[in-house]
Short mmCIF file of C-alpha atoms in Angstrom, two decimals:
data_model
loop_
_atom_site.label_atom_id
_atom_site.label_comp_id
_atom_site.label_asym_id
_atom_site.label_seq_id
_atom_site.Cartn_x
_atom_site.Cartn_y
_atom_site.Cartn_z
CA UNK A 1 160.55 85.72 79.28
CA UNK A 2 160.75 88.47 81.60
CA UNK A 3 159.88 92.35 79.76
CA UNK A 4 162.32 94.45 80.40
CA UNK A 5 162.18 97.08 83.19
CA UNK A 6 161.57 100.40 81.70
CA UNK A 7 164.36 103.06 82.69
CA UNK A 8 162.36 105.90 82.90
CA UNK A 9 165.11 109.00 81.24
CA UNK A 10 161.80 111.44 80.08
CA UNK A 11 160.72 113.41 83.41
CA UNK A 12 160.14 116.86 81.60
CA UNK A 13 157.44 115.10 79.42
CA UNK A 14 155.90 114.05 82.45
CA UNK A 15 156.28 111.85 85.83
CA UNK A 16 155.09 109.17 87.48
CA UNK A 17 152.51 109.57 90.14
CA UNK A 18 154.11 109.75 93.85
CA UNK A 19 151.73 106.87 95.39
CA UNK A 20 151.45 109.21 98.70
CA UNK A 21 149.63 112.16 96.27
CA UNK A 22 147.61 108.93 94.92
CA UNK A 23 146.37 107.96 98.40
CA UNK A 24 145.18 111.76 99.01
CA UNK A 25 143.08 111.45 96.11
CA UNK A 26 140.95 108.52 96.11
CA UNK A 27 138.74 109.20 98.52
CA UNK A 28 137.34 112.15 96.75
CA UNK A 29 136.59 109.51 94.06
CA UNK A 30 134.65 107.00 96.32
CA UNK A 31 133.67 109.07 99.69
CA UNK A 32 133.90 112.89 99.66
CA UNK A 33 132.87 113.21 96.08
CA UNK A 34 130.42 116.71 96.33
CA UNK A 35 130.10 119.05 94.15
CA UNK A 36 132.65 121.74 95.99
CA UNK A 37 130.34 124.52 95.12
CA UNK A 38 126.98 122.78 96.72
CA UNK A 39 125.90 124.27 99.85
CA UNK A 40 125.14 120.71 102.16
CA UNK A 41 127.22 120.29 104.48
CA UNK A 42 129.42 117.23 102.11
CA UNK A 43 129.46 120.03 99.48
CA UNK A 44 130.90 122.56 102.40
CA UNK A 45 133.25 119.63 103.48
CA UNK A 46 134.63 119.16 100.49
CA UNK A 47 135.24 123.02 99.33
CA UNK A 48 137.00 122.82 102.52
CA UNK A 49 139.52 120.31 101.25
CA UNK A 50 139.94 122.62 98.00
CA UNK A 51 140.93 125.34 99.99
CA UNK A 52 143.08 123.49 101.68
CA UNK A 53 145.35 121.98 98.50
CA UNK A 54 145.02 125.73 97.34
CA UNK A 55 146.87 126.72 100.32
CA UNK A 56 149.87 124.08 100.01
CA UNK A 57 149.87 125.05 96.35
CA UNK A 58 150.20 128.64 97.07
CA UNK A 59 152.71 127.79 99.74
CA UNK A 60 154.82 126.54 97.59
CA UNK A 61 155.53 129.49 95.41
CA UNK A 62 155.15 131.74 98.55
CA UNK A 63 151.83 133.01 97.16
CA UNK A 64 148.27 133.84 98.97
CA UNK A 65 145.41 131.23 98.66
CA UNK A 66 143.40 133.57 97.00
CA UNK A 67 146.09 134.31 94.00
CA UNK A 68 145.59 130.82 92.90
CA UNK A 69 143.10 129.78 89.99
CA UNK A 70 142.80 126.35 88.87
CA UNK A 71 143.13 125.06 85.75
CA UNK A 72 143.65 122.14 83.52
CA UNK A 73 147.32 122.76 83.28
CA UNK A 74 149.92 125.32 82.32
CA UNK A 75 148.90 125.03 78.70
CA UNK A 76 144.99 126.68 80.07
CA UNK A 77 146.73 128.99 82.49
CA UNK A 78 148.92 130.17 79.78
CA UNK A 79 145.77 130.66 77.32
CA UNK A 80 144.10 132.54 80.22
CA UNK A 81 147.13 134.39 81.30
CA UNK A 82 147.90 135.70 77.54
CA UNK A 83 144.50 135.97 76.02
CA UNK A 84 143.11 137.46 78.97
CA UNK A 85 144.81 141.01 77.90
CA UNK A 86 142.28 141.47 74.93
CA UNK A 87 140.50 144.56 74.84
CA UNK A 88 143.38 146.53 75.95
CA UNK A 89 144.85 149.78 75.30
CA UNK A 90 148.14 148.66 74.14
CA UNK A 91 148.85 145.60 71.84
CA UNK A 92 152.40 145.07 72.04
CA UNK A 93 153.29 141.69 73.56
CA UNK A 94 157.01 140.19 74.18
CA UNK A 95 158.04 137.05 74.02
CA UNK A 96 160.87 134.62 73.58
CA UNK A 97 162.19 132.62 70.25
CA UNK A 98 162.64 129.58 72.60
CA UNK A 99 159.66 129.35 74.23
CA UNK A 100 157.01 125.80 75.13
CA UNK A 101 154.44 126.34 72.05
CA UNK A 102 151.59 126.37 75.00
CA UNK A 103 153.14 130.29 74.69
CA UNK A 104 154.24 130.84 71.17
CA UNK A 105 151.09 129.43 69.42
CA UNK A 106 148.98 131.86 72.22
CA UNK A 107 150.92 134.77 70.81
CA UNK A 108 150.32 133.91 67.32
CA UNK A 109 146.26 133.98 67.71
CA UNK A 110 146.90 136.77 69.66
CA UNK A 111 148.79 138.25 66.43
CA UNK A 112 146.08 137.11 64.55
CA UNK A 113 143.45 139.60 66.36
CA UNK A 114 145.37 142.56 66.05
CA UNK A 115 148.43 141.92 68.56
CA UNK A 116 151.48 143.22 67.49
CA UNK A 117 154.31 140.20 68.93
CA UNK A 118 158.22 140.84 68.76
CA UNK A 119 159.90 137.03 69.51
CA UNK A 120 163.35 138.03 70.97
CA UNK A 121 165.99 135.31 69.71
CA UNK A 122 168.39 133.97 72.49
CA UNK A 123 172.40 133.86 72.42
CA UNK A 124 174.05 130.53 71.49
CA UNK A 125 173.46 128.81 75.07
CA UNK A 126 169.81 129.50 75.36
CA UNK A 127 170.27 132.64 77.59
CA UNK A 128 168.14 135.93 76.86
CA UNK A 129 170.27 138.73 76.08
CA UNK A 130 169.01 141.10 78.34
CA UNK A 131 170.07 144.42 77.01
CA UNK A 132 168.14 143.48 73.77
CA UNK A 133 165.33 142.76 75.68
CA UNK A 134 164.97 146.00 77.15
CA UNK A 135 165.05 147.89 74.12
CA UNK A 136 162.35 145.62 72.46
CA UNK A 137 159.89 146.56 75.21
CA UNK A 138 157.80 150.00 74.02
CA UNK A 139 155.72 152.41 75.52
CA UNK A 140 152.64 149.99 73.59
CA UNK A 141 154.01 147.05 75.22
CA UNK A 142 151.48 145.23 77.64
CA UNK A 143 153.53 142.36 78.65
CA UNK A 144 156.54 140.36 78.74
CA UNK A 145 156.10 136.61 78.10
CA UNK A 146 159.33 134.66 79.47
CA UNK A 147 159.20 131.15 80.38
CA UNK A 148 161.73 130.11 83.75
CA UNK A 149 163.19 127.15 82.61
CA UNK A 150 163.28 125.72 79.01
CA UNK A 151 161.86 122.18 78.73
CA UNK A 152 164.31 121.35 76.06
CA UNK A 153 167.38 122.66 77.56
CA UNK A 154 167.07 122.94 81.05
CA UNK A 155 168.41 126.63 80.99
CA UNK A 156 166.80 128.64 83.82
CA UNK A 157 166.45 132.60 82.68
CA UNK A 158 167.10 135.36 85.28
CA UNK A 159 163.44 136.02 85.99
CA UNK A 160 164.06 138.90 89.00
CA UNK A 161 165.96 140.86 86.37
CA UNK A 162 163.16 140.41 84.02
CA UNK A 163 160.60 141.42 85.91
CA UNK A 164 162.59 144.29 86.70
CA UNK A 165 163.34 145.04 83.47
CA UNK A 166 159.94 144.87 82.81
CA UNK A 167 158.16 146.98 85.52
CA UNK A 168 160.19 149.59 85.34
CA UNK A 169 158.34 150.09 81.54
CA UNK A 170 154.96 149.39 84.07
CA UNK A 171 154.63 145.94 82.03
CA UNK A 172 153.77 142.68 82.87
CA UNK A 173 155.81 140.41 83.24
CA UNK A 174 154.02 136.64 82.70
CA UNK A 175 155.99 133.42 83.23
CA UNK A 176 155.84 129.98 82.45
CA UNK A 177 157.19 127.83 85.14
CA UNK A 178 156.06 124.55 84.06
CA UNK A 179 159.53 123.13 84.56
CA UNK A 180 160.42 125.37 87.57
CA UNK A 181 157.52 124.65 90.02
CA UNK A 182 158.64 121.53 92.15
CA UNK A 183 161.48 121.30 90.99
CA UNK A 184 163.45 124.65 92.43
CA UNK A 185 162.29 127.26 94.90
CA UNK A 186 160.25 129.80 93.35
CA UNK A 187 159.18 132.93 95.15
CA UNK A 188 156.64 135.22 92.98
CA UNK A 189 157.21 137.76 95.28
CA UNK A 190 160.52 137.95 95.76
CA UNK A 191 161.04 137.25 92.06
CA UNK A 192 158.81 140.25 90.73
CA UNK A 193 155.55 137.77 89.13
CA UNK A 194 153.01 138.69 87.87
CA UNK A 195 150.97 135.72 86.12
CA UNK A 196 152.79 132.17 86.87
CA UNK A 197 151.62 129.14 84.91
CA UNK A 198 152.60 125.45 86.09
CA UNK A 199 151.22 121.63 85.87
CA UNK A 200 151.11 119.09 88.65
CA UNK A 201 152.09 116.22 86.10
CA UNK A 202 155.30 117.61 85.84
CA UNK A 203 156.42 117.11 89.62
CA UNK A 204 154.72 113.87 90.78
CA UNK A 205 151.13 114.71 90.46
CA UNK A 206 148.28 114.00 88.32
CA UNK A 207 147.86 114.77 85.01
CA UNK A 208 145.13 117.37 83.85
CA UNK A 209 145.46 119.87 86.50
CA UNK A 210 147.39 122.62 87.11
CA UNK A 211 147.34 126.88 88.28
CA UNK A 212 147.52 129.95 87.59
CA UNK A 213 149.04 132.32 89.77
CA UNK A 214 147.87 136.00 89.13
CA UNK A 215 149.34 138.57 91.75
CA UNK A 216 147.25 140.45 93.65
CA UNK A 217 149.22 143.40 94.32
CA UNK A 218 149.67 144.10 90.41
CA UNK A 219 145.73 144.54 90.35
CA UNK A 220 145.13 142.53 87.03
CA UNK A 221 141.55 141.85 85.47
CA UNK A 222 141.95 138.98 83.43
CA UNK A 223 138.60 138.09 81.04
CA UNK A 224 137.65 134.75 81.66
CA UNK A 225 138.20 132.18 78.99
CA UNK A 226 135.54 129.89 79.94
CA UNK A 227 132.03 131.03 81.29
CA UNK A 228 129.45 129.41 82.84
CA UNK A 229 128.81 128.96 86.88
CA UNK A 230 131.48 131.46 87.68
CA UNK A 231 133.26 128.99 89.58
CA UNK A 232 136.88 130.79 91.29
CA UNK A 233 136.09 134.18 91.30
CA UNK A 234 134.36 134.31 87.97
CA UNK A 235 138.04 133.51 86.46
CA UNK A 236 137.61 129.92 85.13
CA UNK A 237 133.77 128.43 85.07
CA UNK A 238 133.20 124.94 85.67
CA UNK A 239 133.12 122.24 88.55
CA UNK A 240 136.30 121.76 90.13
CA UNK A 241 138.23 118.34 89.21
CA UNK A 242 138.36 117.88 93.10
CA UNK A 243 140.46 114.75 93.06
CA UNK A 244 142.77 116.23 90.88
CA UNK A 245 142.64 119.32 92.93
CA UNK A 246 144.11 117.71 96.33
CA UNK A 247 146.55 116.04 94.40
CA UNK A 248 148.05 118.69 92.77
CA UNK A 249 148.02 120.32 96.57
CA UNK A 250 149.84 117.12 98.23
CA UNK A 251 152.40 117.35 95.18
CA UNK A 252 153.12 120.92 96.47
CA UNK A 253 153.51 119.96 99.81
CA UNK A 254 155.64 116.56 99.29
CA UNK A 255 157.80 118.97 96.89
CA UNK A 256 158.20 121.62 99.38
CA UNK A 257 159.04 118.89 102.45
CA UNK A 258 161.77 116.83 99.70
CA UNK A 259 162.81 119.41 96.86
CA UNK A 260 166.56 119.45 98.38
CA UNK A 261 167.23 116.12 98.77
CA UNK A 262 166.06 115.48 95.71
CA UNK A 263 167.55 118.03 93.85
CA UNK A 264 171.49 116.65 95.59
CA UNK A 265 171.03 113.11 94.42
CA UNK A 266 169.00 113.68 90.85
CA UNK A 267 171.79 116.06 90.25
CA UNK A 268 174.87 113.61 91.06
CA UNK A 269 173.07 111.17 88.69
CA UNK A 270 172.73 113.94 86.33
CA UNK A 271 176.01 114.97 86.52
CA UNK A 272 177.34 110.78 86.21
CA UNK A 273 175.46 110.60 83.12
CA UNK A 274 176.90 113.34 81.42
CA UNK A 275 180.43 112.61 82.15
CA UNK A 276 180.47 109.72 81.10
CA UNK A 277 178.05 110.50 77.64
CA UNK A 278 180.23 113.24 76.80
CA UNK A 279 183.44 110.94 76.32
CA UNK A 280 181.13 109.78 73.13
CA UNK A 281 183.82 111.58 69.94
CA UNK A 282 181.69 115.07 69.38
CA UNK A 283 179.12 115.03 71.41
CA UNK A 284 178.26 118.06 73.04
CA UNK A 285 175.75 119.69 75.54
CA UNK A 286 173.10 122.24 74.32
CA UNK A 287 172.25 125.20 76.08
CA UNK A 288 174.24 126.94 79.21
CA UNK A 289 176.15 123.88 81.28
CA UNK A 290 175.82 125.95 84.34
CA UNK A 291 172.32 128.46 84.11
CA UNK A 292 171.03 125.02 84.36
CA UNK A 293 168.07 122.77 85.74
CA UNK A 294 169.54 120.23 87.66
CA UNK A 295 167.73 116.94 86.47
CA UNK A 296 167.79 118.01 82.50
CA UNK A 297 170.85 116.91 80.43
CA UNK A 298 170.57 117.83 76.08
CA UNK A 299 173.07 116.40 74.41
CA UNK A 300 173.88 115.74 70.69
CA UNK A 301 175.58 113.31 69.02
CA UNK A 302 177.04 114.33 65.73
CA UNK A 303 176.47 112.09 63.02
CA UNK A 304 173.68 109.95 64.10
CA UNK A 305 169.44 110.02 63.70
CA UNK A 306 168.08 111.10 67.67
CA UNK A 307 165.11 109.35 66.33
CA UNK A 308 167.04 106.01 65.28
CA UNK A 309 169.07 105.83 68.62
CA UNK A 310 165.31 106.74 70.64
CA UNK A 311 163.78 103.55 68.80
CA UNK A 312 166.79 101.25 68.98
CA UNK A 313 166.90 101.86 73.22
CA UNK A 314 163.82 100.65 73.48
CA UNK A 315 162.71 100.58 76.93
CA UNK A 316 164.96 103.70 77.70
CA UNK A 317 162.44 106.30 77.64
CA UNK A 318 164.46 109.61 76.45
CA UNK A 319 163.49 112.41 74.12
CA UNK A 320 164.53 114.26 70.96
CA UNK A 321 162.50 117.50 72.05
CA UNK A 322 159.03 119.01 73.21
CA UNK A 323 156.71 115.72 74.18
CA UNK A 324 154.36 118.40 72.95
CA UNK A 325 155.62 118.19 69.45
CA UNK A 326 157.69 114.79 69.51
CA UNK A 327 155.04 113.95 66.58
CA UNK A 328 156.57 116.02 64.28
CA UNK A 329 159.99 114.85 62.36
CA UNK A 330 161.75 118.16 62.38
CA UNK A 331 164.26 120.04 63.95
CA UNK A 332 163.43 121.59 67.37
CA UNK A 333 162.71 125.28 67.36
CA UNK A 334 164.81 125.60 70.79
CA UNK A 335 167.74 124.27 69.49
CA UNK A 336 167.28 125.81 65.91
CA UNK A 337 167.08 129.27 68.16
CA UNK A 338 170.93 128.39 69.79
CA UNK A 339 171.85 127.96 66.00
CA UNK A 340 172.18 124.84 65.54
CA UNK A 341 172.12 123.08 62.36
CA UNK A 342 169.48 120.78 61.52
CA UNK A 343 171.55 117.81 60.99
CA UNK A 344 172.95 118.85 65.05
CA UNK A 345 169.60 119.45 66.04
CA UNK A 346 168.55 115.86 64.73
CA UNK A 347 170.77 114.56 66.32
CA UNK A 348 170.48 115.69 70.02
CA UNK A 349 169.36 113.94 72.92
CA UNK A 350 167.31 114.86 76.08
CA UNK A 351 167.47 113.11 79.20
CA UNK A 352 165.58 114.38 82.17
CA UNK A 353 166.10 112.51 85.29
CA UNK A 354 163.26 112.22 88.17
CA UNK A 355 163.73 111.20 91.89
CA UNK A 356 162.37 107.68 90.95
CA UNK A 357 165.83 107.47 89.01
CA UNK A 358 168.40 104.95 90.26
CA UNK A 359 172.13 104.84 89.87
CA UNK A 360 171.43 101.33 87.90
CA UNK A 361 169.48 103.21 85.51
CA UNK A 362 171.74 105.33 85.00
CA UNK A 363 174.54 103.25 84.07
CA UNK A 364 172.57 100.67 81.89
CA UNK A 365 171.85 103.97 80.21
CA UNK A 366 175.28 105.15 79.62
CA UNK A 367 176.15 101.37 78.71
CA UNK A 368 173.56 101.33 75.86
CA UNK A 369 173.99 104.69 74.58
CA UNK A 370 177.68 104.27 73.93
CA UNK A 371 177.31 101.48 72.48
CA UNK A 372 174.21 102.04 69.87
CA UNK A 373 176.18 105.55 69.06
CA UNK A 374 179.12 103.91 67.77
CA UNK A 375 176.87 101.30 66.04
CA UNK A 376 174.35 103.99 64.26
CA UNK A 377 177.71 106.38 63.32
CA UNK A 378 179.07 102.75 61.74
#
């Protein structure tokens, strides 16, 4: 017997591997495998290569290759961009109730040195209320802590107006773009950035790597997290993951080349699933319908265990929150934070869609979901 194909509905967790950004990498694991910091002339070659990917990856969020720092993700970059701040003057940070935990558990051990952290909540479809954002920031404030699109949710914040909000009280604003970078445009410059965290995982490139962007016009000295050989500008020590490194760069520049096509046809798919998933009796979507990602779709279904219906799909991959915290049996913070109940927040759904998403998928999808609904509800 056959196994069954597996329809693939979890893309904010993480994606599959574009086999193009897979053929940039291996030779780094066979041929050009130097050190990138050695001085011979393979060493030289290959630091070349580095500097290379760092350019497509800045290109991408139209920064300079020199604002780029590579880490093992956005959950380091994060750590680095946040903790970095200790030893200031002021100890105020800002934050939001709806944030990845990569941010809220880095502004609880911040709290836990002597940080003072305000968690703004959110209005009932995810969006930041900006007014009461303002008037959380003080004159002890050191930064603002806003990610650009929630990983739950899809919602996508208003990060210019942020950042304006936020230099105008000379603050920095720091944002977590994880689900952004790839995905949408995104222009630090334009959009008033700071520090900018993202992974490569989440748009079609290998896992454990990812950057931090840290502006250089806002003049920021960060305190490294990590010391040792004072590898990128004494920022983040240790030998650069070189393979992962031009990966993560031919990501960026496959995702700079594609992003609108992909964005047209993951978004009718997106769009096919939903209407058709929200003829199910009470279901509803979570979060903003429009201020929205266009490949993320939340959805709950009244009356029914997420966890039951995630099991009983089987080889539909979909999600019932954060793969970060899918461990845990308990209501998602995000959706607690748009008041919902628990029982509501049990019983919601995310499907992220990926441009290795079919139209067949899609429609097995809706097929089964109707169908186990009615049968968990009976």
């Amino acid at each position: 017997m056959q196994p069954q194909k597996t329809i693939y509905l979890d893309n904010n967790a993480t994606t599959r591997l574009d086999e193009r950004v897979l053929e940039a990498m291996l030779p780094y694991f066979t041929e050009n495998y130097a050190n990138a910091s050695s001085a011979h002339l393979a060493g030289l070659s290959v630091n070349e290569a580095v500097e290379f990917a760092a350019w497509h990856t800045a290109g991408l969020i139209g920064a300079k290759e020199k604002e780029i720092v590579f880490t093992s993700g956005a959950t380091e970059s994060i750590n680095l961009a946040i903790k970095g701040f200790a030893g200031q003057n002021r100890t105020h940070i800002v934050t939001v109730a709806t944030e990845h935990k990569a941010v809220l558990d880095t502004c609880l051990y911040m709290q836990s040195i002597g940080f003072d952290v305000s968690f703004v909540p959110v209005n009932s479809d995810g969006l930041l209320d900006l007014d009461l954002l303002a008037k959380t920031i003080t004159n002890n404030t050191i930064m603002v802590v806003v990610m650009m699109v929630n990983n739950e949710t899809g919602v996508i914040q208003d990060c210019k107006e942020i950042a304006r909000l936020a230099h105008s009280k000379n603050v920095l604003f720091i944002c977590d773009a994880t689900q952004a970078v790839g995905k949408i445009p995104v222009a630090v410059e334009d959009l008033g950035i700071d520090l900018l965290a993202f992974s490569a995982h989440k748009f079609y490139g290998p896992k454990g790597i990812g950057a931090l962007y840290i502006s250089s016009k806002a003049k920021i000295k960060l305190s490294p997290q990590l010391h040792g050989g004072g590898q990128q500008r004494k920022l983040r020590s240790g030998t650069l993951n070189v393979p992962a490194i031009i990966g993560l760069g031919e990501a960026c520049e496959i995702a700079l080349a594609e992003m609108k096509a992909d964005e047209e046809r993951i978004n009718t798919l997106r769009n096919h699933l939903e209407e058709n998933l929200l003829k199910i009796e009470g279901s509803f979507i979570n979060g903003n319908a429009q201020k929205r990602i266009y490949n993320t779709s939340n959805i709950c279904f009244p009356g029914i265990s997420a966890q039951r219906l995630i099991i009983a799909l089987q080889n539909i991959a979909v999600s019932d929150g954060s793969a970060c915290s899918s461990v845990i049996t308990e209501p998602s913070h995000v959706l607690k934070a748009l008041g919902l109940s628990n029982e509501n927040a049990l019983s919601s759904v995310r499907f992220s869609l990926g441009k290795f998403t079919t139209f067949e998928d899609i429609e097995e999808t809706i097929e089964r979901v109707t169908t186990l609904v009615k049968e968990l509800r009976s």
